Amino acid sequence: MEAQQASPDSSSEECTVLEALPGKGTALICSQHKGKVSALYCLACENPVCVDCMNGEHAEHPTDSLENIVDQHLAVLQDRVDSAKNRLPQIREAVQCLRDILQQLNSQRSSIEEDIHSSFSELHKTLDTRKSVLLMELEVTYGLKQKVLQAQLDTLLQEEAAINYSCSLTGEALDGGNKAVILQIHKDVGERLSDLASQGLPLQPEENDQLDLMMEIEGLRKSIHNLGTIVTTNAVASQTEASGDGLEQCVVGQPATVVITTRDKSGGLCKTGNAVISAEVCTPDGSVADGEIVDLKNGTYEFQYTVKKEGHFSLALRLYDQHIKGSPFQLKVTTNAASTGSSDGGARRRSAKSPGSRSRQKGVRRGGSLFSTPKKRVNPIEDDLIFRIGTKGRNKGEFTNLQGVAACSEGKILIADSNNQCVQIFSNTGAFQSRFGVRGRSPGQLQRPTGVAVHPNGDIIIADYDNKWVSIFSSEGKYKAKLGSGRLMGPKGVSVDQNGHVIVVDNKACTVFIFQPSGKLVTKFGSRGNGDRQFAGPHFAAVNNNNEIIITDFHNHSVKVFNADGEFLLKFGSNGEGNGQFNAPTGVAVDVNGNIIVADWGNSRIQVFDGSGSFLSYINTAADPLYGPQGLALTSDGHVVVADSGNHCFKVYRYLQ
């Protein structure tokens, strides 16, 4: 332990431990009495002292054994170290929470920025189209009027010329006085002159010169000035409160209400709506009750729910996925105000909806995990990188924001090279074979290809996010048709079911569409939200041997399974970095055994689940870490191919089925 050293100009005999006595091991010596062991501790001065010191200045001071004091100090220090260390998990959890929020905030900003660019690009396109229509309408209207007036003008000019010519010829004959000429002119021109004199000419204008433009610009200018708004609140879960009788008890079958009051970090009331609130009423066995959140637009929200059976329940209220004050609450459900009992409930989880609210998130691409130290995992299945293809660029075998991946039985790998507006095709061994695609917004052109699939007949199906349709090309890359135009808002992933139907995941509409290859809509399902049949930015789809459709629900951090008619079957996953958790899942594929392989975009990894959604393993990508994986597929030779978007390449891994 450190002791105080006496000031050089001090006359005090205060003792200070400076060194150990030679030959005495850890014994301490006194600085004032050389060679003397400091075996005591002055309780008054809080310093170690020797026997000579006790005969001097410290004679009347209480003392204790130095060894006892050191042991006491050691115990106190150890307790304080333990107390400090006990705070570390809380701090680390808070740090991770803040990093997650920052990550989501960043992804929200990027997503909104993309939407702003896209929306205004569409407005520019609409304005340019309207401009072209007006100019065309002007030309057509002008042409019709001009044709009528010009025809009338030409007729009058012809008549004027004919009269002038005939009169001139006749005048010359009259002036000459030649009888023979006069007789000839009378015979040749006289009747023509008579006709010209009596002919009814179109002397009044048969058209007018009106061409006006009416433009209601002022109203449009005001609309544009107020176009769009950024929606947010300052509400935080740690300050937000809930109140109402529905927090503690309710009656079976009767509606109960809880009022949620949002507050900012200082405890001040939030006075606007649009916060993302979720509520869940469940029993210990996990069953839940029906309920819905109503946004009152003044910073308060009502959670209205009904429980169908009596029992003891847990009521969880979350703001931005974090428990508010006091949550989860213990809820007692009775058949009336006086009786009690216990049983199960049944239910769904819902989120507050608000106009203009956004749930899009593209996650934060992380190598291992961008904001955390990668954890060493033990992988029960040895899956290794076989090869990687590509760098950033625009040439063959180079990519810029590759997204969708497909593989076919002919031993080909197809990559949707989004920002290069093309599809590139490789062999299973990574050899470049061909590419096709021309940038543009006309049928047969690609603006932002994001998803790719191969139909059993060999056709290549491409989801074009910006063109808002799905294009179909032959296996040689020749354009054949498009489908979904006018219905789709932002198609992301495509797949083909066992009936040959085309499954389209509309990322922007949060809906899954199923089309016949002819373009006829078979069915559609899904809407924006966090319910079982709802999505928040769904990405890709896969189909298993039972013709069940598996969808990655990006912002809800889960994978959902539906039958061919769109009926919900199951879901798995939650937000996190643990086994079976996701941070924005993207690509998905199914092996011959029905196991589900999922690209975990925000956690930059690939996980494997069984058909019921139980975690099995993950593919070992440590040798060459992924950075924001997107689409993935299983090749015909049984390997996993994944679009490593952040590294501008695709990778093929050995996969043991």
PDB file of N, CA, C and O in Angstrom, residues 452-521:
ATOM      1  N   VAL A 452     -33.513 -12.184 -57.992  1.00  0.00           N
ATOM      2  CA  VAL A 452     -33.425 -12.999 -59.199  1.00  0.00           C
ATOM      3  C   VAL A 452     -33.800 -14.434 -58.850  1.00  0.00           C
ATOM      4  O   VAL A 452     -33.495 -14.928 -57.764  1.00  0.00           O
ATOM      5  N   ALA A 453     -34.500 -15.085 -59.761  1.00  0.00           N
ATOM      6  CA  ALA A 453     -34.885 -16.484 -59.594  1.00  0.00           C
ATOM      7  C   ALA A 453     -34.918 -17.135 -60.963  1.00  0.00           C
ATOM      8  O   ALA A 453     -34.983 -16.446 -61.997  1.00  0.00           O
ATOM      9  N   VAL A 454     -34.876 -18.472 -60.979  1.00  0.00           N
ATOM     10  CA  VAL A 454     -34.922 -19.217 -62.238  1.00  0.00           C
ATOM     11  C   VAL A 454     -36.172 -20.086 -62.234  1.00  0.00           C
ATOM     12  O   VAL A 454     -36.393 -20.874 -61.302  1.00  0.00           O
ATOM     13  N   HIS A 455     -37.008 -19.920 -63.269  1.00  0.00           N
ATOM     14  CA  HIS A 455     -38.226 -20.717 -63.401  1.00  0.00           C
ATOM     15  C   HIS A 455     -37.859 -22.118 -63.884  1.00  0.00           C
ATOM     16  O   HIS A 455     -36.847 -22.291 -64.571  1.00  0.00           O
ATOM     17  N   PRO A 456     -38.653 -23.133 -63.549  1.00  0.00           N
ATOM     18  CA  PRO A 456     -38.361 -24.489 -64.046  1.00  0.00           C
ATOM     19  C   PRO A 456     -38.232 -24.578 -65.562  1.00  0.00           C
ATOM     20  O   PRO A 456     -37.532 -25.450 -66.077  1.00  0.00           O
ATOM     21  N   ASN A 457     -38.889 -23.671 -66.290  1.00  0.00           N
ATOM     22  CA  ASN A 457     -38.766 -23.688 -67.756  1.00  0.00           C
ATOM     23  C   ASN A 457     -37.495 -22.997 -68.250  1.00  0.00           C
ATOM     24  O   ASN A 457     -37.264 -22.906 -69.457  1.00  0.00           O
ATOM     25  N   GLY A 458     -36.667 -22.512 -67.319  1.00  0.00           N
ATOM     26  CA  GLY A 458     -35.407 -21.883 -67.687  1.00  0.00           C
ATOM     27  C   GLY A 458     -35.435 -20.377 -67.725  1.00  0.00           C
ATOM     28  O   GLY A 458     -34.372 -19.737 -67.803  1.00  0.00           O
ATOM     29  N   ASP A 459     -36.618 -19.784 -67.687  1.00  0.00           N
ATOM     30  CA  ASP A 459     -36.702 -18.325 -67.729  1.00  0.00           C
ATOM     31  C   ASP A 459     -36.072 -17.712 -66.480  1.00  0.00           C
ATOM     32  O   ASP A 459     -36.117 -18.293 -65.384  1.00  0.00           O
ATOM     33  N   ILE A 460     -35.498 -16.519 -66.651  1.00  0.00           N
ATOM     34  CA  ILE A 460     -34.877 -15.791 -65.553  1.00  0.00           C
ATOM     35  C   ILE A 460     -35.825 -14.675 -65.115  1.00  0.00           C
ATOM     36  O   ILE A 460     -36.247 -13.853 -65.931  1.00  0.00           O
ATOM     37  N   ILE A 461     -36.157 -14.672 -63.842  1.00  0.00           N
ATOM     38  CA  ILE A 461     -37.133 -13.728 -63.297  1.00  0.00           C
ATOM     39  C   ILE A 461     -36.392 -12.717 -62.431  1.00  0.00           C
ATOM     40  O   ILE A 461     -35.631 -13.093 -61.539  1.00  0.00           O
ATOM     41  N   ILE A 462     -36.614 -11.423 -62.695  1.00  0.00           N
ATOM     42  CA  ILE A 462     -35.851 -10.369 -62.025  1.00  0.00           C
ATOM     43  C   ILE A 462     -36.808  -9.356 -61.396  1.00  0.00           C
ATOM     44  O   ILE A 462     -37.678  -8.800 -62.070  1.00  0.00           O
ATOM     45  N   ALA A 463     -36.635  -9.112 -60.105  1.00  0.00           N
ATOM     46  CA  ALA A 463     -37.385  -8.049 -59.424  1.00  0.00           C
ATOM     47  C   ALA A 463     -36.650  -6.729 -59.633  1.00  0.00           C
ATOM     48  O   ALA A 463     -35.467  -6.623 -59.318  1.00  0.00           O
ATOM     49  N   ASP A 464     -37.345  -5.744 -60.168  1.00  0.00           N
ATOM     50  CA  ASP A 464     -36.757  -4.432 -60.442  1.00  0.00           C
ATOM     51  C   ASP A 464     -37.395  -3.422 -59.495  1.00  0.00           C
ATOM     52  O   ASP A 464     -38.521  -2.965 -59.712  1.00  0.00           O
ATOM     53  N   TYR A 465     -36.664  -3.069 -58.440  1.00  0.00           N
ATOM     54  CA  TYR A 465     -37.220  -2.245 -57.363  1.00  0.00           C
ATOM     55  C   TYR A 465     -37.688  -0.888 -57.862  1.00  0.00           C
ATOM     56  O   TYR A 465     -38.796  -0.441 -57.557  1.00  0.00           O
ATOM     57  N   ASP A 466     -36.846  -0.202 -58.631  1.00  0.00           N
ATOM     58  CA  ASP A 466     -37.186   1.162 -59.066  1.00  0.00           C
ATOM     59  C   ASP A 466     -38.200   1.187 -60.189  1.00  0.00           C
ATOM     60  O   ASP A 466     -38.993   2.132 -60.295  1.00  0.00           O
ATOM     61  N   ASN A 467     -38.199   0.182 -61.051  1.00  0.00           N
ATOM     62  CA  ASN A 467     -39.195   0.138 -62.126  1.00  0.00           C
ATOM     63  C   ASN A 467     -40.533  -0.395 -61.651  1.00  0.00           C
ATOM     64  O   ASN A 467     -41.518  -0.364 -62.386  1.00  0.00           O
ATOM     65  N   LYS A 468     -40.562  -0.937 -60.434  1.00  0.00           N
ATOM     66  CA  LYS A 468     -41.804  -1.379 -59.797  1.00  0.00           C
ATOM     67  C   LYS A 468     -42.502  -2.480 -60.598  1.00  0.00           C
ATOM     68  O   LYS A 468     -43.734  -2.506 -60.693  1.00  0.00           O
ATOM     69  N   TRP A 469     -41.700  -3.362 -61.177  1.00  0.00           N
ATOM     70  CA  TRP A 469     -42.274  -4.526 -61.844  1.00  0.00           C
ATOM     71  C   TRP A 469     -41.268  -5.664 -61.811  1.00  0.00           C
ATOM     72  O   TRP A 469     -40.131  -5.501 -61.381  1.00  0.00           O
ATOM     73  N   VAL A 470     -41.699  -6.824 -62.257  1.00  0.00           N
ATOM     74  CA  VAL A 470     -40.839  -7.997 -62.372  1.00  0.00           C
ATOM     75  C   VAL A 470     -40.680  -8.316 -63.845  1.00  0.00           C
ATOM     76  O   VAL A 470     -41.678  -8.433 -64.569  1.00  0.00           O
ATOM     77  N   SER A 471     -39.451  -8.437 -64.296  1.00  0.00           N
ATOM     78  CA  SER A 471     -39.172  -8.731 -65.705  1.00  0.00           C
ATOM     79  C   SER A 471     -38.836 -10.202 -65.876  1.00  0.00           C
ATOM     80  O   SER A 471     -38.202 -10.815 -65.009  1.00  0.00           O
ATOM     81  N   ILE A 472     -39.251 -10.754 -66.998  1.00  0.00           N
ATOM     82  CA  ILE A 472     -38.958 -12.147 -67.324  1.00  0.00           C
ATOM     83  C   ILE A 472     -38.107 -12.178 -68.593  1.00  0.00           C
ATOM     84  O   ILE A 472     -38.475 -11.586 -69.616  1.00  0.00           O
ATOM     85  N   PHE A 473     -36.964 -12.838 -68.499  1.00  0.00           N
ATOM     86  CA  PHE A 473     -36.043 -12.986 -69.622  1.00  0.00           C
ATOM     87  C   PHE A 473     -35.857 -14.474 -69.928  1.00  0.00           C
ATOM     88  O   PHE A 473     -36.046 -15.332 -69.058  1.00  0.00           O
ATOM     89  N   SER A 474     -35.478 -14.760 -71.152  1.00  0.00           N
ATOM     90  CA  SER A 474     -35.140 -16.142 -71.502  1.00  0.00           C
ATOM     91  C   SER A 474     -33.813 -16.500 -70.847  1.00  0.00           C
ATOM     92  O   SER A 474     -33.109 -15.645 -70.304  1.00  0.00           O
ATOM     93  N   SER A 475     -33.445 -17.773 -70.914  1.00  0.00           N
ATOM     94  CA  SER A 475     -32.182 -18.212 -70.321  1.00  0.00           C
ATOM     95  C   SER A 475     -30.985 -17.560 -71.004  1.00  0.00           C
ATOM     96  O   SER A 475     -29.896 -17.494 -70.436  1.00  0.00           O
ATOM     97  N   GLU A 476     -31.193 -17.038 -72.235  1.00  0.00           N
ATOM     98  CA  GLU A 476     -30.124 -16.335 -72.956  1.00  0.00           C
ATOM     99  C   GLU A 476     -30.114 -14.835 -72.670  1.00  0.00           C
ATOM    100  O   GLU A 476     -29.299 -14.096 -73.206  1.00  0.00           O
ATOM    101  N   GLY A 477     -31.056 -14.370 -71.834  1.00  0.00           N
ATOM    102  CA  GLY A 477     -31.100 -12.960 -71.481  1.00  0.00           C
ATOM    103  C   GLY A 477     -31.924 -12.101 -72.410  1.00  0.00           C
ATOM    104  O   GLY A 477     -31.783 -10.875 -72.406  1.00  0.00           O
ATOM    105  N   LYS A 478     -32.814 -12.715 -73.203  1.00  0.00           N
ATOM    106  CA  LYS A 478     -33.681 -11.943 -74.093  1.00  0.00           C
ATOM    107  C   LYS A 478     -34.999 -11.640 -73.376  1.00  0.00           C
ATOM    108  O   LYS A 478     -35.630 -12.538 -72.810  1.00  0.00           O
ATOM    109  N   TYR A 479     -35.413 -10.394 -73.445  1.00  0.00           N
ATOM    110  CA  TYR A 479     -36.618  -9.963 -72.746  1.00  0.00           C
ATOM    111  C   TYR A 479     -37.855 -10.637 -73.320  1.00  0.00           C
ATOM    112  O   TYR A 479     -38.028 -10.748 -74.540  1.00  0.00           O
ATOM    113  N   LYS A 480     -38.745 -11.094 -72.401  1.00  0.00           N
ATOM    114  CA  LYS A 480     -39.971 -11.754 -72.832  1.00  0.00           C
ATOM    115  C   LYS A 480     -41.227 -11.023 -72.354  1.00  0.00           C
ATOM    116  O   LYS A 480     -42.156 -10.828 -73.124  1.00  0.00           O
ATOM    117  N   ALA A 481     -41.262 -10.643 -71.087  1.00  0.00           N
ATOM    118  CA  ALA A 481     -42.486 -10.031 -70.554  1.00  0.00           C
ATOM    119  C   ALA A 481     -42.188  -9.393 -69.204  1.00  0.00           C
ATOM    120  O   ALA A 481     -41.095  -9.517 -68.651  1.00  0.00           O
ATOM    121  N   LYS A 482     -43.197  -8.693 -68.693  1.00  0.00           N
ATOM    122  CA  LYS A 482     -43.117  -8.146 -67.341  1.00  0.00           C
ATOM    123  C   LYS A 482     -44.433  -8.427 -66.640  1.00  0.00           C
ATOM    124  O   LYS A 482     -45.475  -8.627 -67.287  1.00  0.00           O
ATOM    125  N   LEU A 483     -44.394  -8.443 -65.314  1.00  0.00           N
ATOM    126  CA  LEU A 483     -45.614  -8.650 -64.538  1.00  0.00           C
ATOM    127  C   LEU A 483     -45.581  -7.776 -63.288  1.00  0.00           C
ATOM    128  O   LEU A 483     -44.520  -7.366 -62.834  1.00  0.00           O
ATOM    129  N   GLY A 484     -46.771  -7.489 -62.778  1.00  0.00           N
ATOM    130  CA  GLY A 484     -46.892  -6.697 -61.552  1.00  0.00           C
ATOM    131  C   GLY A 484     -46.903  -5.200 -61.761  1.00  0.00           C
ATOM    132  O   GLY A 484     -47.033  -4.449 -60.792  1.00  0.00           O
ATOM    133  N   SER A 485     -46.769  -4.728 -63.001  1.00  0.00           N
ATOM    134  CA  SER A 485     -46.761  -3.285 -63.238  1.00  0.00           C
ATOM    135  C   SER A 485     -48.102  -2.685 -62.830  1.00  0.00           C
ATOM    136  O   SER A 485     -49.161  -3.176 -63.214  1.00  0.00           O
ATOM    137  N   GLY A 486     -48.056  -1.629 -62.035  1.00  0.00           N
ATOM    138  CA  GLY A 486     -49.272  -1.003 -61.541  1.00  0.00           C
ATOM    139  C   GLY A 486     -49.732  -1.552 -60.205  1.00  0.00           C
ATOM    140  O   GLY A 486     -50.568  -0.948 -59.537  1.00  0.00           O
ATOM    141  N   ARG A 487     -49.185  -2.700 -59.806  1.00  0.00           N
ATOM    142  CA  ARG A 487     -49.534  -3.290 -58.515  1.00  0.00           C
ATOM    143  C   ARG A 487     -48.391  -3.162 -57.503  1.00  0.00           C
ATOM    144  O   ARG A 487     -48.614  -2.935 -56.325  1.00  0.00           O
ATOM    145  N   LEU A 488     -47.164  -3.337 -57.988  1.00  0.00           N
ATOM    146  CA  LEU A 488     -46.016  -3.381 -57.099  1.00  0.00           C
ATOM    147  C   LEU A 488     -45.493  -1.986 -56.795  1.00  0.00           C
ATOM    148  O   LEU A 488     -45.528  -1.096 -57.649  1.00  0.00           O
ATOM    149  N   MET A 489     -44.981  -1.806 -55.574  1.00  0.00           N
ATOM    150  CA  MET A 489     -44.428  -0.520 -55.166  1.00  0.00           C
ATOM    151  C   MET A 489     -42.910  -0.555 -55.048  1.00  0.00           C
ATOM    152  O   MET A 489     -42.250   0.445 -55.256  1.00  0.00           O
ATOM    153  N   GLY A 490     -42.366  -1.699 -54.714  1.00  0.00           N
ATOM    154  CA  GLY A 490     -40.913  -1.830 -54.566  1.00  0.00           C
ATOM    155  C   GLY A 490     -40.537  -3.288 -54.382  1.00  0.00           C
ATOM    156  O   GLY A 490     -40.195  -3.702 -53.272  1.00  0.00           O
ATOM    157  N   PRO A 491     -40.612  -4.104 -55.453  1.00  0.00           N
ATOM    158  CA  PRO A 491     -40.294  -5.527 -55.322  1.00  0.00           C
ATOM    159  C   PRO A 491     -38.825  -5.746 -54.990  1.00  0.00           C
ATOM    160  O   PRO A 491     -37.950  -5.144 -55.602  1.00  0.00           O
ATOM    161  N   LYS A 492     -38.566  -6.598 -54.009  1.00  0.00           N
ATOM    162  CA  LYS A 492     -37.195  -6.852 -53.567  1.00  0.00           C
ATOM    163  C   LYS A 492     -36.735  -8.253 -53.941  1.00  0.00           C
ATOM    164  O   LYS A 492     -35.743  -8.421 -54.630  1.00  0.00           O
ATOM    165  N   GLY A 493     -37.424  -9.276 -53.458  1.00  0.00           N
ATOM    166  CA  GLY A 493     -37.026 -10.650 -53.723  1.00  0.00           C
ATOM    167  C   GLY A 493     -38.060 -11.384 -54.544  1.00  0.00           C
ATOM    168  O   GLY A 493     -39.248 -11.062 -54.520  1.00  0.00           O
ATOM    169  N   VAL A 494     -37.604 -12.403 -55.292  1.00  0.00           N
ATOM    170  CA  VAL A 494     -38.506 -13.245 -56.072  1.00  0.00           C
ATOM    171  C   VAL A 494     -38.130 -14.710 -55.860  1.00  0.00           C
ATOM    172  O   VAL A 494     -36.976 -15.035 -55.577  1.00  0.00           O
ATOM    173  N   SER A 495     -39.122 -15.564 -56.025  1.00  0.00           N
ATOM    174  CA  SER A 495     -38.900 -16.997 -55.952  1.00  0.00           C
ATOM    175  C   SER A 495     -39.982 -17.665 -56.797  1.00  0.00           C
ATOM    176  O   SER A 495     -40.900 -16.996 -57.293  1.00  0.00           O
ATOM    177  N   VAL A 496     -39.872 -18.978 -56.973  1.00  0.00           N
ATOM    178  CA  VAL A 496     -40.847 -19.732 -57.760  1.00  0.00           C
ATOM    179  C   VAL A 496     -41.309 -20.923 -56.934  1.00  0.00           C
ATOM    180  O   VAL A 496     -40.483 -21.648 -56.363  1.00  0.00           O
ATOM    181  N   ASP A 497     -42.644 -21.116 -56.838  1.00  0.00           N
ATOM    182  CA  ASP A 497     -43.128 -22.245 -56.058  1.00  0.00           C
ATOM    183  C   ASP A 497     -43.255 -23.489 -56.935  1.00  0.00           C
ATOM    184  O   ASP A 497     -42.927 -23.479 -58.120  1.00  0.00           O
ATOM    185  N   GLN A 498     -43.754 -24.569 -56.349  1.00  0.00           N
ATOM    186  CA  GLN A 498     -43.813 -25.835 -57.070  1.00  0.00           C
ATOM    187  C   GLN A 498     -44.899 -25.868 -58.134  1.00  0.00           C
ATOM    188  O   GLN A 498     -44.942 -26.800 -58.946  1.00  0.00           O
ATOM    189  N   ASN A 499     -45.768 -24.875 -58.137  1.00  0.00           N
ATOM    190  CA  ASN A 499     -46.777 -24.755 -59.194  1.00  0.00           C
ATOM    191  C   ASN A 499     -46.294 -23.879 -60.344  1.00  0.00           C
ATOM    192  O   ASN A 499     -47.040 -23.639 -61.293  1.00  0.00           O
ATOM    193  N   GLY A 500     -45.057 -23.404 -60.238  1.00  0.00           N
ATOM    194  CA  GLY A 500     -44.537 -22.515 -61.275  1.00  0.00           C
ATOM    195  C   GLY A 500     -44.979 -21.078 -61.105  1.00  0.00           C
ATOM    196  O   GLY A 500     -44.722 -20.241 -61.966  1.00  0.00           O
ATOM    197  N   HIS A 501     -45.640 -20.776 -59.974  1.00  0.00           N
ATOM    198  CA  HIS A 501     -46.065 -19.405 -59.720  1.00  0.00           C
ATOM    199  C   HIS A 501     -44.876 -18.568 -59.260  1.00  0.00           C
ATOM    200  O   HIS A 501     -43.967 -19.068 -58.602  1.00  0.00           O
ATOM    201  N   VAL A 502     -44.939 -17.293 -59.589  1.00  0.00           N
ATOM    202  CA  VAL A 502     -43.867 -16.364 -59.226  1.00  0.00           C
ATOM    203  C   VAL A 502     -44.243 -15.652 -57.926  1.00  0.00           C
ATOM    204  O   VAL A 502     -45.278 -14.990 -57.851  1.00  0.00           O
ATOM    205  N   ILE A 503     -43.389 -15.804 -56.915  1.00  0.00           N
ATOM    206  CA  ILE A 503     -43.613 -15.163 -55.616  1.00  0.00           C
ATOM    207  C   ILE A 503     -42.776 -13.890 -55.566  1.00  0.00           C
ATOM    208  O   ILE A 503     -41.560 -13.931 -55.774  1.00  0.00           O
ATOM    209  N   VAL A 504     -43.420 -12.772 -55.302  1.00  0.00           N
ATOM    210  CA  VAL A 504     -42.746 -11.475 -55.283  1.00  0.00           C
ATOM    211  C   VAL A 504     -42.890 -10.858 -53.898  1.00  0.00           C
ATOM    212  O   VAL A 504     -44.006 -10.691 -53.385  1.00  0.00           O
ATOM    213  N   VAL A 505     -41.767 -10.519 -53.277  1.00  0.00           N
ATOM    214  CA  VAL A 505     -41.767  -9.848 -51.975  1.00  0.00           C
ATOM    215  C   VAL A 505     -41.673  -8.350 -52.223  1.00  0.00           C
ATOM    216  O   VAL A 505     -40.635  -7.846 -52.660  1.00  0.00           O
ATOM    217  N   ASP A 506     -42.776  -7.654 -51.986  1.00  0.00           N
ATOM    218  CA  ASP A 506     -42.816  -6.205 -52.200  1.00  0.00           C
ATOM    219  C   ASP A 506     -42.340  -5.521 -50.915  1.00  0.00           C
ATOM    220  O   ASP A 506     -43.086  -5.381 -49.951  1.00  0.00           O
ATOM    221  N   ASN A 507     -41.086  -5.098 -50.924  1.00  0.00           N
ATOM    222  CA  ASN A 507     -40.460  -4.506 -49.747  1.00  0.00           C
ATOM    223  C   ASN A 507     -41.176  -3.244 -49.301  1.00  0.00           C
ATOM    224  O   ASN A 507     -41.410  -3.025 -48.113  1.00  0.00           O
ATOM    225  N   LYS A 508     -41.542  -2.405 -50.250  1.00  0.00           N
ATOM    226  CA  LYS A 508     -42.128  -1.108 -49.897  1.00  0.00           C
ATOM    227  C   LYS A 508     -43.583  -1.248 -49.465  1.00  0.00           C
ATOM    228  O   LYS A 508     -44.028  -0.570 -48.538  1.00  0.00           O
ATOM    229  N   ALA A 509     -44.337  -2.135 -50.108  1.00  0.00           N
ATOM    230  CA  ALA A 509     -45.753  -2.311 -49.758  1.00  0.00           C
ATOM    231  C   ALA A 509     -45.931  -3.267 -48.590  1.00  0.00           C
ATOM    232  O   ALA A 509     -47.031  -3.398 -48.065  1.00  0.00           O
ATOM    233  N   CYS A 510     -44.846  -3.949 -48.162  1.00  0.00           N
ATOM    234  CA  CYS A 510     -44.919  -4.937 -47.077  1.00  0.00           C
ATOM    235  C   CYS A 510     -45.967  -6.005 -47.387  1.00  0.00           C
ATOM    236  O   CYS A 510     -46.776  -6.392 -46.538  1.00  0.00           O
ATOM    237  N   THR A 511     -45.945  -6.467 -48.624  1.00  0.00           N
ATOM    238  CA  THR A 511     -46.920  -7.438 -49.102  1.00  0.00           C
ATOM    239  C   THR A 511     -46.217  -8.475 -49.970  1.00  0.00           C
ATOM    240  O   THR A 511     -45.251  -8.153 -50.658  1.00  0.00           O
ATOM    241  N   VAL A 512     -46.716  -9.710 -49.929  1.00  0.00           N
ATOM    242  CA  VAL A 512     -46.218 -10.770 -50.801  1.00  0.00           C
ATOM    243  C   VAL A 512     -47.264 -11.028 -51.885  1.00  0.00           C
ATOM    244  O   VAL A 512     -48.437 -11.267 -51.573  1.00  0.00           O
ATOM    245  N   PHE A 513     -46.855 -10.958 -53.147  1.00  0.00           N
ATOM    246  CA  PHE A 513     -47.731 -11.202 -54.284  1.00  0.00           C
ATOM    247  C   PHE A 513     -47.358 -12.540 -54.920  1.00  0.00           C
ATOM    248  O   PHE A 513     -46.176 -12.879 -55.013  1.00  0.00           O
ATOM    249  N   ILE A 514     -48.366 -13.282 -55.373  1.00  0.00           N
ATOM    250  CA  ILE A 514     -48.130 -14.519 -56.104  1.00  0.00           C
ATOM    251  C   ILE A 514     -48.808 -14.397 -57.468  1.00  0.00           C
ATOM    252  O   ILE A 514     -50.019 -14.170 -57.547  1.00  0.00           O
ATOM    253  N   PHE A 515     -48.008 -14.495 -58.532  1.00  0.00           N
ATOM    254  CA  PHE A 515     -48.495 -14.332 -59.894  1.00  0.00           C
ATOM    255  C   PHE A 515     -48.321 -15.623 -60.684  1.00  0.00           C
ATOM    256  O   PHE A 515     -47.410 -16.419 -60.410  1.00  0.00           O
ATOM    257  N   GLN A 516     -49.181 -15.803 -61.661  1.00  0.00           N
ATOM    258  CA  GLN A 516     -48.880 -16.761 -62.709  1.00  0.00           C
ATOM    259  C   GLN A 516     -47.840 -16.135 -63.634  1.00  0.00           C
ATOM    260  O   GLN A 516     -47.746 -14.902 -63.732  1.00  0.00           O
ATOM    261  N   PRO A 517     -47.030 -16.944 -64.333  1.00  0.00           N
ATOM    262  CA  PRO A 517     -46.032 -16.355 -65.248  1.00  0.00           C
ATOM    263  C   PRO A 517     -46.649 -15.438 -66.298  1.00  0.00           C
ATOM    264  O   PRO A 517     -45.977 -14.551 -66.826  1.00  0.00           O
ATOM    265  N   SER A 518     -47.958 -15.636 -66.589  1.00  0.00           N
ATOM    266  CA  SER A 518     -48.640 -14.774 -67.555  1.00  0.00           C
ATOM    267  C   SER A 518     -48.902 -13.383 -66.994  1.00  0.00           C
ATOM    268  O   SER A 518     -49.249 -12.466 -67.733  1.00  0.00           O
ATOM    269  N   GLY A 519     -48.738 -13.222 -65.682  1.00  0.00           N
ATOM    270  CA  GLY A 519     -48.980 -11.930 -65.043  1.00  0.00           C
ATOM    271  C   GLY A 519     -50.268 -11.874 -64.250  1.00  0.00           C
ATOM    272  O   GLY A 519     -50.519 -10.896 -63.538  1.00  0.00           O
ATOM    273  N   LYS A 520     -51.092 -12.919 -64.336  1.00  0.00           N
ATOM    274  CA  LYS A 520     -52.346 -12.937 -63.583  1.00  0.00           C
ATOM    275  C   LYS A 520     -52.060 -13.111 -62.102  1.00  0.00           C
ATOM    276  O   LYS A 520     -51.292 -13.975 -61.704  1.00  0.00           O
ATOM    277  N   LEU A 521     -52.693 -12.274 -61.278  1.00  0.00           N
ATOM    278  CA  LEU A 521     -52.492 -12.340 -59.841  1.00  0.00           C
ATOM    279  C   LEU A 521     -53.247 -13.539 -59.271  1.00  0.00           C
ATOM    280  O   LEU A 521     -54.456 -13.676 -59.464  1.00  0.00           O
TER     281      LEU A 521
END
